[in-house]
Short mmCIF file of C-alpha atoms and ligand atoms in Angstrom, two decimals:
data_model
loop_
_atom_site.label_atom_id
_atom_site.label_comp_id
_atom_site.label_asym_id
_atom_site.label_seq_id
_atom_site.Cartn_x
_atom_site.Cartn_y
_atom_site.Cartn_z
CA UNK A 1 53.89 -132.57 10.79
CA UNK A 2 51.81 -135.33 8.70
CA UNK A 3 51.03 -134.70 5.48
CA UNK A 4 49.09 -136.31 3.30
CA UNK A 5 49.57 -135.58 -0.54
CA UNK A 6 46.90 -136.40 -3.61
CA UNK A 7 47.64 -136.37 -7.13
CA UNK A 8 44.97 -136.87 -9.62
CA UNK A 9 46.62 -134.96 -12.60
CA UNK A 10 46.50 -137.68 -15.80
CA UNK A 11 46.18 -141.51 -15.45
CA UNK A 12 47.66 -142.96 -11.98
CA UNK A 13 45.62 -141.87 -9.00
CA UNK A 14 48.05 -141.61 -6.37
CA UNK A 15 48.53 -140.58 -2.36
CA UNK A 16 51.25 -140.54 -0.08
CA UNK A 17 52.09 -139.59 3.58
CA UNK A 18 55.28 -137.96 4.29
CA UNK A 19 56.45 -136.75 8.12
CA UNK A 20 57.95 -133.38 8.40
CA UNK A 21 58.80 -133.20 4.67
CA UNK A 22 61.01 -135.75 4.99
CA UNK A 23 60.18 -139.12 5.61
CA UNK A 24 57.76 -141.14 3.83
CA UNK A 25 55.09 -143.22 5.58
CA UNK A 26 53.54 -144.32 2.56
CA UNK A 27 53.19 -143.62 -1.33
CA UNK A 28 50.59 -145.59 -2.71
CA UNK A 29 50.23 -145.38 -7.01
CA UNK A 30 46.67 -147.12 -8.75
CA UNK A 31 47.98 -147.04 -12.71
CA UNK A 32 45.17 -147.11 -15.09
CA UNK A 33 47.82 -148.15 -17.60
CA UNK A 34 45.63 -151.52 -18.40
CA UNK A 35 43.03 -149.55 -18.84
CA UNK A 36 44.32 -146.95 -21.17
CA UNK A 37 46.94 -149.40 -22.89
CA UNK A 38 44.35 -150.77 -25.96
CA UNK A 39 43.69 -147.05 -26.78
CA UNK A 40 46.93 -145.89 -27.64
CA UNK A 41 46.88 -143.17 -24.88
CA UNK A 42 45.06 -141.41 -21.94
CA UNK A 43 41.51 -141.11 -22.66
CA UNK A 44 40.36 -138.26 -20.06
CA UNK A 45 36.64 -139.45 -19.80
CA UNK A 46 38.16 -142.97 -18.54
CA UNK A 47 40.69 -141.26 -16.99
CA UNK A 48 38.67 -139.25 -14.42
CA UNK A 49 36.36 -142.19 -14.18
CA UNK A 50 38.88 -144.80 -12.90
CA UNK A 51 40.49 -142.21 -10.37
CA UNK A 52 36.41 -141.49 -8.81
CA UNK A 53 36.75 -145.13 -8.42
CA UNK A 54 39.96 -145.67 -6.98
CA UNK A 55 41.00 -142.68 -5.47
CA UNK A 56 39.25 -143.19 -1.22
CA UNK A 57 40.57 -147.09 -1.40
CA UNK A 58 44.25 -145.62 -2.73
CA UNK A 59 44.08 -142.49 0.36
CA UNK A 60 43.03 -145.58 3.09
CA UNK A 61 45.69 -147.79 1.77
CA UNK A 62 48.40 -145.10 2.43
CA UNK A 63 46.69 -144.03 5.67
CA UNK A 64 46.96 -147.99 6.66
CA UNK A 65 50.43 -148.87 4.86
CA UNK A 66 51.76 -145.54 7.32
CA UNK A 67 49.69 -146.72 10.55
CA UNK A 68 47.48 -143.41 10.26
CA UNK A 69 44.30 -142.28 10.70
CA UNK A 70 42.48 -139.19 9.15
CA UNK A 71 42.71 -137.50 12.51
CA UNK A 72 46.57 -137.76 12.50
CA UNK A 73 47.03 -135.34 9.43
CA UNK A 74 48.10 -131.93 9.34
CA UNK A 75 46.88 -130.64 6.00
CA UNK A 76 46.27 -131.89 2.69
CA UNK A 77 48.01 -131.26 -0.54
CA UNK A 78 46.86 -131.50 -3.73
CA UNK A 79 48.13 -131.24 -7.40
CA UNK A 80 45.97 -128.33 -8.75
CA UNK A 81 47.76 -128.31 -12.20
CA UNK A 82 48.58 -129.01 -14.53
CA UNK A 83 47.05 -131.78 -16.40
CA UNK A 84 43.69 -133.20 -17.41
CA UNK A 85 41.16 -130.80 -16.06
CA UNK A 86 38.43 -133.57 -15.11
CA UNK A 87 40.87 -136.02 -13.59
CA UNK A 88 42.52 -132.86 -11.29
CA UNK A 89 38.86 -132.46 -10.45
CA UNK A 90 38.33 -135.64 -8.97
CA UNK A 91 41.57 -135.20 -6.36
CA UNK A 92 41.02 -131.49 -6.03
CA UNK A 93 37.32 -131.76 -4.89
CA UNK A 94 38.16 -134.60 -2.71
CA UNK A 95 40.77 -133.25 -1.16
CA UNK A 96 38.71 -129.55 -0.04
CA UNK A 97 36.18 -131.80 1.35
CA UNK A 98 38.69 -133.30 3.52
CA UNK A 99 40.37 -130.49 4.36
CA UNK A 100 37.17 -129.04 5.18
CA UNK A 101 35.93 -131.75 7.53
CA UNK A 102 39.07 -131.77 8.90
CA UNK A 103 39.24 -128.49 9.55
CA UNK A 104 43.22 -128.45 8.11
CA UNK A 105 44.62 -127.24 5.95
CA UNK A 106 44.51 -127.32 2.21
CA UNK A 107 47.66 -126.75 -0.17
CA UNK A 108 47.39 -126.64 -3.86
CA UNK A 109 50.71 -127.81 -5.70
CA UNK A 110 51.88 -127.23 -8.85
CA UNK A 111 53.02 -130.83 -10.31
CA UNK A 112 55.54 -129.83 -11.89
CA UNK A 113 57.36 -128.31 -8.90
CA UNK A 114 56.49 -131.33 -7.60
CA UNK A 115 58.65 -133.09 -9.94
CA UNK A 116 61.35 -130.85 -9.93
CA UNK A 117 61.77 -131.24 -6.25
CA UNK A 118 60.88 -135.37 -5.76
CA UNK A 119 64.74 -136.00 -5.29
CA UNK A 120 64.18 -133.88 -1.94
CA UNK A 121 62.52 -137.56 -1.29
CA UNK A 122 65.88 -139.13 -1.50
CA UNK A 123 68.41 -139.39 1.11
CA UNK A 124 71.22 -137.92 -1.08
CA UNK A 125 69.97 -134.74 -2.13
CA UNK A 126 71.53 -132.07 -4.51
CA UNK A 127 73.45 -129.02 -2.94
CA UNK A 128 71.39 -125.52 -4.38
CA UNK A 129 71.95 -123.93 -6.87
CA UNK A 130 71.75 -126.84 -8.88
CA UNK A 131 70.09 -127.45 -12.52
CA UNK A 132 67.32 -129.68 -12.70
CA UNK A 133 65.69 -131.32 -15.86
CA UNK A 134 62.15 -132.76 -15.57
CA UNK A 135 61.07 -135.16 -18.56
CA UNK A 136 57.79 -136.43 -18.00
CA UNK A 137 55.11 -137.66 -20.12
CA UNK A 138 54.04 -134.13 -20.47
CA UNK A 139 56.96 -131.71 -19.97
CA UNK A 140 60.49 -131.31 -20.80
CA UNK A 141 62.11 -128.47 -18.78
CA UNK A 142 65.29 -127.23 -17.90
CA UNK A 143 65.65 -124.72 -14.79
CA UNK A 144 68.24 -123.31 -12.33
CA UNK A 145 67.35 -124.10 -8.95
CA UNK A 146 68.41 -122.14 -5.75
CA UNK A 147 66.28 -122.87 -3.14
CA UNK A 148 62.83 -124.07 -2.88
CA UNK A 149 60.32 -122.29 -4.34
CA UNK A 150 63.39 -119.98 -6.10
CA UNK A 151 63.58 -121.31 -9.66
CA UNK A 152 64.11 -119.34 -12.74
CA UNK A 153 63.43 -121.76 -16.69
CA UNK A 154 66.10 -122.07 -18.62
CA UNK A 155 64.62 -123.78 -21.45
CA UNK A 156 61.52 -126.02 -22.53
CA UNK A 157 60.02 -128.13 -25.50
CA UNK A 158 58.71 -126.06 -27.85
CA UNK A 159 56.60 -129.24 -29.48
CA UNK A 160 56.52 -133.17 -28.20
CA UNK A 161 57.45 -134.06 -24.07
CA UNK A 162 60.54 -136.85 -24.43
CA UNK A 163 57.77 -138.71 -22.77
CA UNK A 164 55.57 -137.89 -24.78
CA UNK A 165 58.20 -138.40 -28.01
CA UNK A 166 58.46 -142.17 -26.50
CA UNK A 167 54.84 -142.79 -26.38
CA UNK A 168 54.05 -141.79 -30.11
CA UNK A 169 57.15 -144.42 -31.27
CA UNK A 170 55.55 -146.84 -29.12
CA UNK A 171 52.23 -146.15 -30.96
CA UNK A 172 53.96 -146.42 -34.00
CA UNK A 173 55.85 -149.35 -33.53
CA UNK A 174 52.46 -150.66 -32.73
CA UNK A 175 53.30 -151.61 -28.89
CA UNK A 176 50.78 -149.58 -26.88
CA UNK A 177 50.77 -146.77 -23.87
CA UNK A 178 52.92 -145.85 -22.35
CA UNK A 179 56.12 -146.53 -24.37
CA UNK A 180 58.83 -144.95 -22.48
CA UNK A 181 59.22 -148.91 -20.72
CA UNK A 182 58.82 -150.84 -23.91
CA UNK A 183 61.25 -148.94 -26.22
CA UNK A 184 63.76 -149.29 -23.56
CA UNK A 185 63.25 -152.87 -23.35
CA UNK A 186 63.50 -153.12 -27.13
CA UNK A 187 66.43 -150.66 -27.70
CA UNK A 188 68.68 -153.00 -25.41
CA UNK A 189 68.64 -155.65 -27.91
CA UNK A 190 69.17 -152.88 -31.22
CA UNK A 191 72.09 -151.15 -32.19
CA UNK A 192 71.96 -147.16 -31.83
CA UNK A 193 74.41 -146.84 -34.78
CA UNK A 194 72.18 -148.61 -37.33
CA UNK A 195 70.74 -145.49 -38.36
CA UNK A 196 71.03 -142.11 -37.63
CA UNK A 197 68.05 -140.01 -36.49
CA UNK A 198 68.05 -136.22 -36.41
CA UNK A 199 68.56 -134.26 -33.04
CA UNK A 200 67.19 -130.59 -33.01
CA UNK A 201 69.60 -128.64 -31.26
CA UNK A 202 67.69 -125.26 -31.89
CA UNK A 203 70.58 -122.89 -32.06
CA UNK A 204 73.90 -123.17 -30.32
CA UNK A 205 72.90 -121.46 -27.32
CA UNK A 206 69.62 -122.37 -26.88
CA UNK A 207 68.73 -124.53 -24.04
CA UNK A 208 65.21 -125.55 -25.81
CA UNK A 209 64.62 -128.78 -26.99
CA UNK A 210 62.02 -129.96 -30.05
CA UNK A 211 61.02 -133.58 -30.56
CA UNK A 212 58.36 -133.94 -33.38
CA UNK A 213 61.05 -133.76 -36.22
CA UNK A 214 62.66 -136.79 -34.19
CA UNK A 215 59.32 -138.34 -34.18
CA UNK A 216 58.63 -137.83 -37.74
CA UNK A 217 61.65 -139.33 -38.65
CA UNK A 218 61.02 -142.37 -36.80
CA UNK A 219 57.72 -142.44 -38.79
CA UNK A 220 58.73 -142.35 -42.25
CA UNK A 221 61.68 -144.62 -41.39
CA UNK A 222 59.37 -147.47 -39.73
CA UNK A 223 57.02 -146.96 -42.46
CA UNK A 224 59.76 -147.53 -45.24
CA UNK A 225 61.18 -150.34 -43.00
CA UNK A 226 57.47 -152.03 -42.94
CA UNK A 227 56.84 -151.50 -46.60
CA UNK A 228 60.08 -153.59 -47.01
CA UNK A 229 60.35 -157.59 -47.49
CA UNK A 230 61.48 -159.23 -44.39
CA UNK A 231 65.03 -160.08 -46.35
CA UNK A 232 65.40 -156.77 -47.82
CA UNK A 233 65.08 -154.17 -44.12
CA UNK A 234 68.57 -153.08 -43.28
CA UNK A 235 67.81 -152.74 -39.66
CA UNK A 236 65.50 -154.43 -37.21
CA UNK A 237 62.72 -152.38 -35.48
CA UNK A 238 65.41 -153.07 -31.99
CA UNK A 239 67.55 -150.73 -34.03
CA UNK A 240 65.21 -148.01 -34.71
CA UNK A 241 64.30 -148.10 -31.50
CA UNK A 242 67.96 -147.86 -29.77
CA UNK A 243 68.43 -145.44 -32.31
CA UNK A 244 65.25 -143.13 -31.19
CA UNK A 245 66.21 -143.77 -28.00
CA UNK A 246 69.92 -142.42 -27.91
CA UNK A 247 68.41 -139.41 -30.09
CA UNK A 248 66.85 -138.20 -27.42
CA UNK A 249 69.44 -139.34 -24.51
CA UNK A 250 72.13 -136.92 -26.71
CA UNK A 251 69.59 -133.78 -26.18
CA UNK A 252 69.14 -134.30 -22.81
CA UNK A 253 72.54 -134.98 -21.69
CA UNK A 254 74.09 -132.36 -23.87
CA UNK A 255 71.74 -129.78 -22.94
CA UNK A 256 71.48 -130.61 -19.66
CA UNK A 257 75.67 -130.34 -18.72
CA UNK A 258 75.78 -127.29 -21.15
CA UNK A 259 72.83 -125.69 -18.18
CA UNK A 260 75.37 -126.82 -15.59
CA UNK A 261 78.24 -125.15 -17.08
CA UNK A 262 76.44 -121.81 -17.96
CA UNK A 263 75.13 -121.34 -14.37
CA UNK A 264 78.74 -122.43 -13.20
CA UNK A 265 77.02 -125.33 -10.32
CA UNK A 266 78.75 -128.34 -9.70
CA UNK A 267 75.04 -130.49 -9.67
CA UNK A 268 72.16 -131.56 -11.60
CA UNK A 269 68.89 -133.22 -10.65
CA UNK A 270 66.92 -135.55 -13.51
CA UNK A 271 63.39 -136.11 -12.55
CA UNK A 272 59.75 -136.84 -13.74
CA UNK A 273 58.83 -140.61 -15.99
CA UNK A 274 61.07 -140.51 -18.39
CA UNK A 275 64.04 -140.70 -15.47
CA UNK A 276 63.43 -143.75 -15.26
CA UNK A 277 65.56 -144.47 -18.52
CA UNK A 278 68.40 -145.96 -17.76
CA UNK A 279 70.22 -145.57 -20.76
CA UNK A 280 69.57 -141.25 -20.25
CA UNK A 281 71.03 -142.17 -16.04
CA UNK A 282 74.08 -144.20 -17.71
CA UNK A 283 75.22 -141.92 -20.15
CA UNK A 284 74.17 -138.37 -17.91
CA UNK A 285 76.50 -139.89 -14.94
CA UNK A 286 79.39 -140.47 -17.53
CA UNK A 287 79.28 -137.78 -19.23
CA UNK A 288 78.63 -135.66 -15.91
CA UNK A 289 81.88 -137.82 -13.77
CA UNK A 290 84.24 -136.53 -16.69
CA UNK A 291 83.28 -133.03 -15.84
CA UNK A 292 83.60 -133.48 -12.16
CA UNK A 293 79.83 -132.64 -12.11
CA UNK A 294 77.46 -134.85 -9.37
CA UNK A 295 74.05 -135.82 -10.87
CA UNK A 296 71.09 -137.02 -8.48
CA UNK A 297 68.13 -138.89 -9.65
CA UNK A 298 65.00 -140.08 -7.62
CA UNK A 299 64.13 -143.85 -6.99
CA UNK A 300 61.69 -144.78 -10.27
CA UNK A 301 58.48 -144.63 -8.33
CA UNK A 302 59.35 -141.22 -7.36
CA UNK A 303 60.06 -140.38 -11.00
CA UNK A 304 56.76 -140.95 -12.56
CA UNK A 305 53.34 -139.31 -10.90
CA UNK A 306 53.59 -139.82 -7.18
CA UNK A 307 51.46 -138.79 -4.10
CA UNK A 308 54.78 -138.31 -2.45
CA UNK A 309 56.16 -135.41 -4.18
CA UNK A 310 52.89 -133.73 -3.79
CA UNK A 311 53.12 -133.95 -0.02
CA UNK A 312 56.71 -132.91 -0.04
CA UNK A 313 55.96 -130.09 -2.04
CA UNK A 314 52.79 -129.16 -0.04
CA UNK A 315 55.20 -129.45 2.86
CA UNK A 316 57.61 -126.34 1.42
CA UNK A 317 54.61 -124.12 0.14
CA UNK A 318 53.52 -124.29 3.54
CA UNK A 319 56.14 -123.26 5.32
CA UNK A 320 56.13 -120.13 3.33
CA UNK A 321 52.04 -119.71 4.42
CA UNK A 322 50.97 -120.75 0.97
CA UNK A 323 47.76 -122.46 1.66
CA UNK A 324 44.78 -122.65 -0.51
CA UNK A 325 40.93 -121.48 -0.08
CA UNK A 326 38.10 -123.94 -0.63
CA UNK A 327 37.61 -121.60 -3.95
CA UNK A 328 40.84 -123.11 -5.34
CA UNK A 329 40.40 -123.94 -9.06
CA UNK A 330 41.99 -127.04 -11.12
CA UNK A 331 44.41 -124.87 -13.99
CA UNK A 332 45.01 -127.41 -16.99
CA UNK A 333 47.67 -125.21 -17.80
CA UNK A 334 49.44 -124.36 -14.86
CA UNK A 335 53.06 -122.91 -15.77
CA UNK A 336 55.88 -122.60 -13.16
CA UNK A 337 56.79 -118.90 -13.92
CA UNK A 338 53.06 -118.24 -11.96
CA UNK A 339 54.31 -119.57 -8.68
CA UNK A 340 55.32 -116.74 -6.21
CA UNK A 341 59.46 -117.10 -6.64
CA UNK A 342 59.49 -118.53 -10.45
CA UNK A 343 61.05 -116.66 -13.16
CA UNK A 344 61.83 -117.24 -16.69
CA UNK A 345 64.89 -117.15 -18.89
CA UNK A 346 66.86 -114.27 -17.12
CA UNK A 347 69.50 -116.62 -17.70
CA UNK A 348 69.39 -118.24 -21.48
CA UNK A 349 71.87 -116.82 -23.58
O1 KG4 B 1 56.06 -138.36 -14.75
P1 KG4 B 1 55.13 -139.29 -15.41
O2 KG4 B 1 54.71 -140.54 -14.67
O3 KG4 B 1 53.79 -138.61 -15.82
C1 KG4 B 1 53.70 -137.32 -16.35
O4 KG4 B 1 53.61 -136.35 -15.54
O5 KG4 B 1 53.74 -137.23 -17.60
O6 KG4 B 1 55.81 -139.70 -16.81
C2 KG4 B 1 55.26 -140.61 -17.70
C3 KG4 B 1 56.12 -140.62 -18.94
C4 KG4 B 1 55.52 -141.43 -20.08
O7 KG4 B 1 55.59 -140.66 -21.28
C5 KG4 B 1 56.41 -142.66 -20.18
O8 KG4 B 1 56.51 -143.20 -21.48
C6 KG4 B 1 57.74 -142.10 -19.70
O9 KG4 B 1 57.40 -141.22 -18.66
N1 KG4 B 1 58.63 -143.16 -19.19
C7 KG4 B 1 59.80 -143.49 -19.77
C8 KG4 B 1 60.31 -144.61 -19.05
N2 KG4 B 1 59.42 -144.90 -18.05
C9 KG4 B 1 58.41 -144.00 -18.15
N3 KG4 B 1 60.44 -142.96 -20.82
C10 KG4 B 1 61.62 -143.52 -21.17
N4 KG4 B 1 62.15 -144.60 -20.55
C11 KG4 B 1 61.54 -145.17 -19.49
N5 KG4 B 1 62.07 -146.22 -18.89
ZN1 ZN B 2 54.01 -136.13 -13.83
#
């Protein structure tokens, strides 16, 4: 079965082809991130713009790069939600027309179930029940995962994405979007222990995580540290961000093992952008060898927005009949408790 999967959902227009949900012909990413990069951030007008533009020159690049034609696919999947209504628009539309024309079928994906199960691209796959954390741009989740489709939320952000924590001290720090890359870069040449930023921990058992107090604190530091002559600054801007950086690392590991050890599995999956960190896969795989616990993480172009995923994830909704009319709307907000088999928090202490 050939499936070819669109996502539209914020600022990389994306498609990929994947082969009986397993083996991928081709996953072709446009980034607008030159585009979006001198504003600080996604602008959505721009956004949906660029990906009306790129997106039938990105779907004909994947159908070439996997030696297909239009009349070789199965059905088409589609991210329906969440993100930036007018840029889900542009792949959602697109992709009923095709579908329609085609006379396949359609399947609308939720993208973050996409995320959640992109290691399913991966050779070495987790064993269920696993926990899986997805930090992306736009989410930081924590859920229990026992099958496909069968996922119950153990905990979320209740403020900032750690994406979304890494673009804003990028913005500060005056270096542009995204930031997740460039504070990495930077932190490797700072030492974490020059200062010490908060971490919210929101309650001993809580599995929820908050990131705008970090932020602020990286504001009001930076803005001290600016204010200061050169000869006078106690730490270099490297060192705030290394510092940020292993802030956030020491929520996400911490909570992520303490998920393991409450649903008593032996494996975690890390997914979405902000995967791509490899200070957060260093210190998760140490942390997670000295409990005996096995932690999986996707390639980094699976990590961040991916056509891929969406197929693969199309792929699994299908086989449980879930296919989508040509009435289908784009949902902005799009949580994963509304999928048929997601629950919420039966498990957080
Ligand atoms: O999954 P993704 O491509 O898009 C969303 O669905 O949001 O994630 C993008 C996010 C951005 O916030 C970006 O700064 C972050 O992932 N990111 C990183 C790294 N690479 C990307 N964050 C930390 N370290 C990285 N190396
Ligand atoms: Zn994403």
């Amino acid at each position: 079965m050939l499936i070819l999967g669109i996502d539209t959902s914020c600022d990389d227009t994306s498609a990929g082809l994947l082969r009986d949900g397993r083996e991928v012909l081709a996953n072709v990413v446009h980034s607008q991130i030159a585009l979006h990069h001198r504003h600080g951030g996604v602008v959505p007008e721009l956004a949906s713009r660029e990906h009306l533009r790129n997106l039938i020159p990105v779907v004909e690049e994947a159908l070439k790069a996997g030696e297909a034609d239009f009349r070789d696919l199965d059905a088409i999947a589609v991210t329906q939600g969440p993100g930036l209504v007018g840029s889900l628009l542009v792949g959602l539309y697109y992709a009923k027309a095709l579908a329609f024309s085609l006379e396949i079928p359609l399947i609308a994906v939720n993208h973050l179930e996409a995320h959640l199960l992109s290691i399913f691209l991966e050779p070495e796959t987790p064993p269920f029940p696993y926990a899986a954390l997805t930090v992306s741009g736009g989410h930081t989740q924590l859920y229990h995962v026992r099958g496909y489709g069968d996922y119950t939320l153990l905990g979320q952000t209740v403020d900032d994405a750690a994406g979304e924590a890494f673009d804003k001290v990028a913005k500060i720090f005056g270096l542009g979007y995204p930031g997740g890359r460039v504070i990495e870069a930077l932190a490797r040449s700072g030492d974490a222990g020059a200062i010490r930023f908060p971490r919210a921990w929101m309650g001993k058992e809580s599995l929820d995580f908050s990131f705008s107090g970090l932020k602020t604190a990286v504001l009001l530091q930076h803005r001290s540290w600016a204010e200061a002559p050169e000869a006078e600054r106690a730490c270099s801007l490297a060192d705030m961000a290394a510092a940020f950086q292993e802030a956030v690392v020491d929520v996400l590991v911490q909570k992520t093992l303490a998920a393991v050890e409450r649903m008593g599995v032996s494996a975690a999956a890390v997914a979405g952008g902000v995967a791509c960190n490899g200070r957060l896969r260093g210190r998760m795989s140490a942390a997670a060898q000295e409990r005996g616990i096995s932690v999986f993480y996707p390639r980094p172009a699976y990590c961040t927005d991916n056509g891929a995923m969406i197929a693969l994830t199309g792929y699994h909704r299908f086989l449980k009949g879930e296919t989508a009319g040509l009435d289908v709307d784009a949902r902005s907000k799009f949580p994963m408790d509304d999928l048929p088999g997601g629950r919420r928090g039966e498990l957080q202490g």
